[in-house]
Structure formats: C-alpha cells, structure tokens
Coordinates of N, CA and C in Angstrom, one line a residue:
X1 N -90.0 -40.0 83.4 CA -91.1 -39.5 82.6 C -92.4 -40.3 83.0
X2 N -93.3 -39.4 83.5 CA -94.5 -40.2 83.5 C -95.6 -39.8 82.8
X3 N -96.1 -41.4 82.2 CA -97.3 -40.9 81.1 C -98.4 -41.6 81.4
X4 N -99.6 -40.8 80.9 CA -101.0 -41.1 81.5 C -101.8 -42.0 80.5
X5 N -102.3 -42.8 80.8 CA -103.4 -43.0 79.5 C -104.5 -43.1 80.1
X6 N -105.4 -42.3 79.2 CA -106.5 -41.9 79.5 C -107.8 -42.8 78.6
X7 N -108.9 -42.9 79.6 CA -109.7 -44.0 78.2 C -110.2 -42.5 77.2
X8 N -110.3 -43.4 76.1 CA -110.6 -42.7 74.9 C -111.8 -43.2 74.1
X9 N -112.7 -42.2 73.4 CA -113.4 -43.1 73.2 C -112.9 -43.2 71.5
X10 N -112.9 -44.0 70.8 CA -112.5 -44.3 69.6 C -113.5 -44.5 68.4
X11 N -113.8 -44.1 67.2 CA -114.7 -44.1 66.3 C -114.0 -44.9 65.2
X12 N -113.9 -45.4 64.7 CA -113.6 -47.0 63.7 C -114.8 -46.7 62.3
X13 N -113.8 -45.9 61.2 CA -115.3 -45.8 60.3 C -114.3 -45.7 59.3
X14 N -115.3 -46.6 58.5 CA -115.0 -46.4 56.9 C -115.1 -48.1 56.5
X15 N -114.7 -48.5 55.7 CA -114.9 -49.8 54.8 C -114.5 -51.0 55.8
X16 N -114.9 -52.3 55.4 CA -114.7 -53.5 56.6 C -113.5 -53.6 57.5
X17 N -112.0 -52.6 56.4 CA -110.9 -53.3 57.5 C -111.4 -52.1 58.8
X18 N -111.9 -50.9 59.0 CA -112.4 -50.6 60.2 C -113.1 -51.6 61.1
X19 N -113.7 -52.3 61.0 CA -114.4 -53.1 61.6 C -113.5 -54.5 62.0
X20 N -112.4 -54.7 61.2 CA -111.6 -55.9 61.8 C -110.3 -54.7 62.7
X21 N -110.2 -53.5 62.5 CA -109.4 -52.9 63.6 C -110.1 -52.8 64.9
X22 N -111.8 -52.5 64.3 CA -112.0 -52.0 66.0 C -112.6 -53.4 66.5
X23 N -112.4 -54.3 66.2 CA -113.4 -55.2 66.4 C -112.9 -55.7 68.4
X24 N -113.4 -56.0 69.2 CA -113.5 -56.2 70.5 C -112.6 -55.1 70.9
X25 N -112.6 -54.2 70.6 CA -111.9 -52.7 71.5 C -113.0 -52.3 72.7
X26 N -112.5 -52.0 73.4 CA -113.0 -51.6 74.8 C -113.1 -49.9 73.9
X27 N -114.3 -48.9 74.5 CA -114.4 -47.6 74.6 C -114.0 -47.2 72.9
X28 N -114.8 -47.9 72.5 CA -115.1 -47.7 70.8 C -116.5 -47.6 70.2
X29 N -116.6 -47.1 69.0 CA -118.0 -47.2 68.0 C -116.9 -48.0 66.5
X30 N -117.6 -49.1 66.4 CA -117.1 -49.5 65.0 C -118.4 -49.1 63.6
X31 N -118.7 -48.5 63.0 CA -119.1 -47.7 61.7 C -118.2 -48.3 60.2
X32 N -118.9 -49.6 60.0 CA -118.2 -50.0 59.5 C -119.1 -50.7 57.8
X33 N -118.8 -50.1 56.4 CA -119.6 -50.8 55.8 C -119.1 -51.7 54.7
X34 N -119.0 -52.7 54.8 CA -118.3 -53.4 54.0 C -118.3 -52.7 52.2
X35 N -117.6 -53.0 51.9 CA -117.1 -52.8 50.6 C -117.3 -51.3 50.4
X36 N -117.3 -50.3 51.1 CA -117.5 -49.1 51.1 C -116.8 -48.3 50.0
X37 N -117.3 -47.4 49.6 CA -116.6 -46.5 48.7 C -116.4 -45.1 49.4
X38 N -115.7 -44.2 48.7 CA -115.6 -42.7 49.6 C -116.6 -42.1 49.2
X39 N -117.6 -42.3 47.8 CA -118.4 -41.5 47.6 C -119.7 -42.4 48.6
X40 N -119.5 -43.5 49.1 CA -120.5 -44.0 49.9 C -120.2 -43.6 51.2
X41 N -119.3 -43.3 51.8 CA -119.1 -42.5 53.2 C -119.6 -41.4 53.3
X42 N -119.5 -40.5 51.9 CA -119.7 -39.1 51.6 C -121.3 -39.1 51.7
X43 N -122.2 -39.8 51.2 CA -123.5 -40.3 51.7 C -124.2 -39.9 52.8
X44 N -123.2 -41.3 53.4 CA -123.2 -41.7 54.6 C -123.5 -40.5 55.9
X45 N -122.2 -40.0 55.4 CA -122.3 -38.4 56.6 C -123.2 -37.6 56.3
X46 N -123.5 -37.6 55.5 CA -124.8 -36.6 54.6 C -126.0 -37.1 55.3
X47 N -126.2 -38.4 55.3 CA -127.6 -38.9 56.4 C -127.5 -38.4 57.6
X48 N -126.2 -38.0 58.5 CA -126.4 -37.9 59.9 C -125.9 -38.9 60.7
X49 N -125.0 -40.2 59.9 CA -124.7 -41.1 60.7 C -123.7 -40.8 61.9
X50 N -123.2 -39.7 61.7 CA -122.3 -39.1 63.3 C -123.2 -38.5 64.2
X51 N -124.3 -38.5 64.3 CA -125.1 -37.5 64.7 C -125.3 -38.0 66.8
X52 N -125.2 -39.3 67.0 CA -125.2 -39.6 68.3 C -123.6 -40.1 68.7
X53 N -123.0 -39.6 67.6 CA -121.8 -40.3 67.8 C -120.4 -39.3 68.5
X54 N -120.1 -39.6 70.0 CA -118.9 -38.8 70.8 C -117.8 -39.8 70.3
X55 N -116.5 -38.7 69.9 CA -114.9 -39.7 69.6 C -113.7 -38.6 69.7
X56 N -113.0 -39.2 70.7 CA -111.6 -38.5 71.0 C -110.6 -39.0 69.8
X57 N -110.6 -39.7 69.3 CA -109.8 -40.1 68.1 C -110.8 -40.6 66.9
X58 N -110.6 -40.9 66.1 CA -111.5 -41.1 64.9 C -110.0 -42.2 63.6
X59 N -110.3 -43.2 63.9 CA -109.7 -44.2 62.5 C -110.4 -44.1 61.2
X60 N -110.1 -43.8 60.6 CA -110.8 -43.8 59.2 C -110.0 -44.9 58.3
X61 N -110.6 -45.5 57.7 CA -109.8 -46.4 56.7 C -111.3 -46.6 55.4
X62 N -110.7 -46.1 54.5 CA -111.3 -45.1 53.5 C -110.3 -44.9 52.2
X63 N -111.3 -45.7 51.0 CA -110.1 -45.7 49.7 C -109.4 -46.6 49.0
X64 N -109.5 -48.2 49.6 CA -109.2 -48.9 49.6 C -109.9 -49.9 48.1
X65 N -111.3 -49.6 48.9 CA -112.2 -50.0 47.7 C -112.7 -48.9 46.4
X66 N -112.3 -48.2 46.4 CA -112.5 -47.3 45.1 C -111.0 -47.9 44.6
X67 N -110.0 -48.1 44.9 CA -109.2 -48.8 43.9 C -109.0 -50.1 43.6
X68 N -109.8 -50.6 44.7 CA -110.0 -52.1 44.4 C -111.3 -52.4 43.2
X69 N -112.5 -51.6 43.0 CA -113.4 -52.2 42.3 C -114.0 -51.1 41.4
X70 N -112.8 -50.0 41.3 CA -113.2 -49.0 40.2 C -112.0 -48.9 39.2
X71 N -112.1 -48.8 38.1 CA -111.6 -48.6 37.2 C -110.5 -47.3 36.7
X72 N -109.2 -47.0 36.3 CA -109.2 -45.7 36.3 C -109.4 -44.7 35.6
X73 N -110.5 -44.9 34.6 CA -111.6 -44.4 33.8 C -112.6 -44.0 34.9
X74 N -113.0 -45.0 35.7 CA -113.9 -44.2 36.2 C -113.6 -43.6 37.3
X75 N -112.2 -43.4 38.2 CA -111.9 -42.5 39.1 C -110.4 -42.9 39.2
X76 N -110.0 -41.9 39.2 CA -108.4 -41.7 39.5 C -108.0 -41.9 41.1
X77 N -107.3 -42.3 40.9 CA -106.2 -41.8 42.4 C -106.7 -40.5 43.1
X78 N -106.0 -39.5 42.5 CA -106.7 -38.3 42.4 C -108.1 -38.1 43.0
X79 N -108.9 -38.3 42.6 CA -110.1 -38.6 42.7 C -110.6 -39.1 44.3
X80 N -109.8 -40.1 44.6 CA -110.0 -41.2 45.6 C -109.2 -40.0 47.1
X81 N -108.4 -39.7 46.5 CA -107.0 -38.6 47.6 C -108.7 -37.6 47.8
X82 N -109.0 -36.8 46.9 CA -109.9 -35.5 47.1 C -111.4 -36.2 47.7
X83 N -111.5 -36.8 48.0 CA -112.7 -37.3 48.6 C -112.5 -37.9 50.2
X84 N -111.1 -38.6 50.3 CA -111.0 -38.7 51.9 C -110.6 -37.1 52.1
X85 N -110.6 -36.6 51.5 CA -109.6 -35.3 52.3 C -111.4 -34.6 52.7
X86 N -112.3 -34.5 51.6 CA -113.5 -34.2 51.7 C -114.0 -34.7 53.4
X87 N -113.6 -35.9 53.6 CA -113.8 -37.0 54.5 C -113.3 -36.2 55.7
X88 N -111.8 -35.9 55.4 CA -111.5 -35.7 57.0 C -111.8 -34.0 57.2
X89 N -112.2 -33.4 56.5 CA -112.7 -32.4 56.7 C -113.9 -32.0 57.4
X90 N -115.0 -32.9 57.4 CA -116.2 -33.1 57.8 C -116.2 -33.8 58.7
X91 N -115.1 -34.6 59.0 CA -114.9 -35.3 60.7 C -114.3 -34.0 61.3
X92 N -113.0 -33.1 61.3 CA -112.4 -32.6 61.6 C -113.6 -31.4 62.2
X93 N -114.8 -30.5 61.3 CA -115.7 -29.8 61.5 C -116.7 -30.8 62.3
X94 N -116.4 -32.2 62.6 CA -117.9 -32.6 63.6 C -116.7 -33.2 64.6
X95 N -115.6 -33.0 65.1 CA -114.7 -33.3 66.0 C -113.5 -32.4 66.1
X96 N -114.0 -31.6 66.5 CA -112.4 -30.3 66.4 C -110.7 -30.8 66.9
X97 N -111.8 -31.6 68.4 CA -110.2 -31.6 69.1 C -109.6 -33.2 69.0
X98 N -110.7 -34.0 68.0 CA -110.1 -35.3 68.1 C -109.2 -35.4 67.2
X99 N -108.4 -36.6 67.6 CA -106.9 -37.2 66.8 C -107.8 -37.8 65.7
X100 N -107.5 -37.4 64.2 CA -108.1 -38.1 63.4 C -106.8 -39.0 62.7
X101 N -107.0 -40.1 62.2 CA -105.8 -40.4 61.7 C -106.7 -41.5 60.5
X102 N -106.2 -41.3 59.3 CA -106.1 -41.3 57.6 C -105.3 -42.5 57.8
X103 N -105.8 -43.6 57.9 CA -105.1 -45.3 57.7 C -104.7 -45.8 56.0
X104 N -103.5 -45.9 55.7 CA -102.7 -46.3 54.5 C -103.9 -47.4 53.9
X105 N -104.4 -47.0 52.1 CA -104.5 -48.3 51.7 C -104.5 -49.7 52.1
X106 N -105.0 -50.2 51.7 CA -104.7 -52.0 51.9 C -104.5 -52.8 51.2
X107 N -105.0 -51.8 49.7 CA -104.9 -52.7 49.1 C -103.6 -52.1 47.2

C-alpha cells in the first residue's frame, strides 16, 4: 500500500489549548483566544476573522471554557453542544472540502 502525504494547510482555532496544539506546526494558522468562550468564537466569525484565512483541515477546540467558568444556570451542556455545532456549521459553509474535526473537552 502506498500512502501520500500531502502538506496541508491547518487552521488551529478556538480557546488556548488550540494554540498549545498548533504551536511550532509547519503549514498552519494558530487563531487562538485564550479563555475563549463559544459565544466568543460566535463573535469572532461574525467580525470576519476567517476572512484571509485558506485551511484543508480545521482543529477546533471549543467548549472547554464555558464549562470551566460558567455556571449551569447560566448555560447548560446543552447549550455549550448547540453552539459548537453552530461553530462547525459556519466553518463547514466557509470550508466545504476541509477535514474539520471537533476536539473532546479538556476540561
């Protein structure tokens, strides 16, 4: 079997641990805001921050801190699940053919 690897370019977005994944990666954008929330990424895309930005795969790590520093009065799980999904929707519509991949909690 022969397998190819091809460079890729890679997009590293969402709260700090994006930024300690993509950190010294060759053929990457790291988009990274510390203590991020999903409704601060949701923002975020809303300004245009993909706007110069080409990615054959897309990391998201997103979610982490809405259960780390929100309450579950003020947002459920639930809550946190319907807003990356909001997330990878709007990547998926500004990157059709990239691998997007939805990184597990951390915390």
């Amino acid at each position: 079997m022969l397998t190819l690897l091809l460079a890729a370019l890679t997009l590293y977005l969402g709260d700090e641990n994006a930024a300690l994944a993509g950190k010294g990666k060759a053929d990457s954008t790291v988009l990274s805001f510390a203590g991020a929330t999903t409704d601060d990424l949701i923002a975020k895309l809303d300004e245009g921050i993909l706007k110069d930005v080409e990615a054959d795969t897309v990391d998201l790590f997103i979610g982490a801190n809405n259960t780390k520093i929100r309450s579950y009065a003020e947002e459920t799980p639930l809550d946190t699940v319907l807003d990356a999904k909001d997330i990878t929707v709007r990547l998926r519509k500004r990157y059709p053919k990239a691998v997007i991949a939805l990184n597990p909690l951390a915390y």
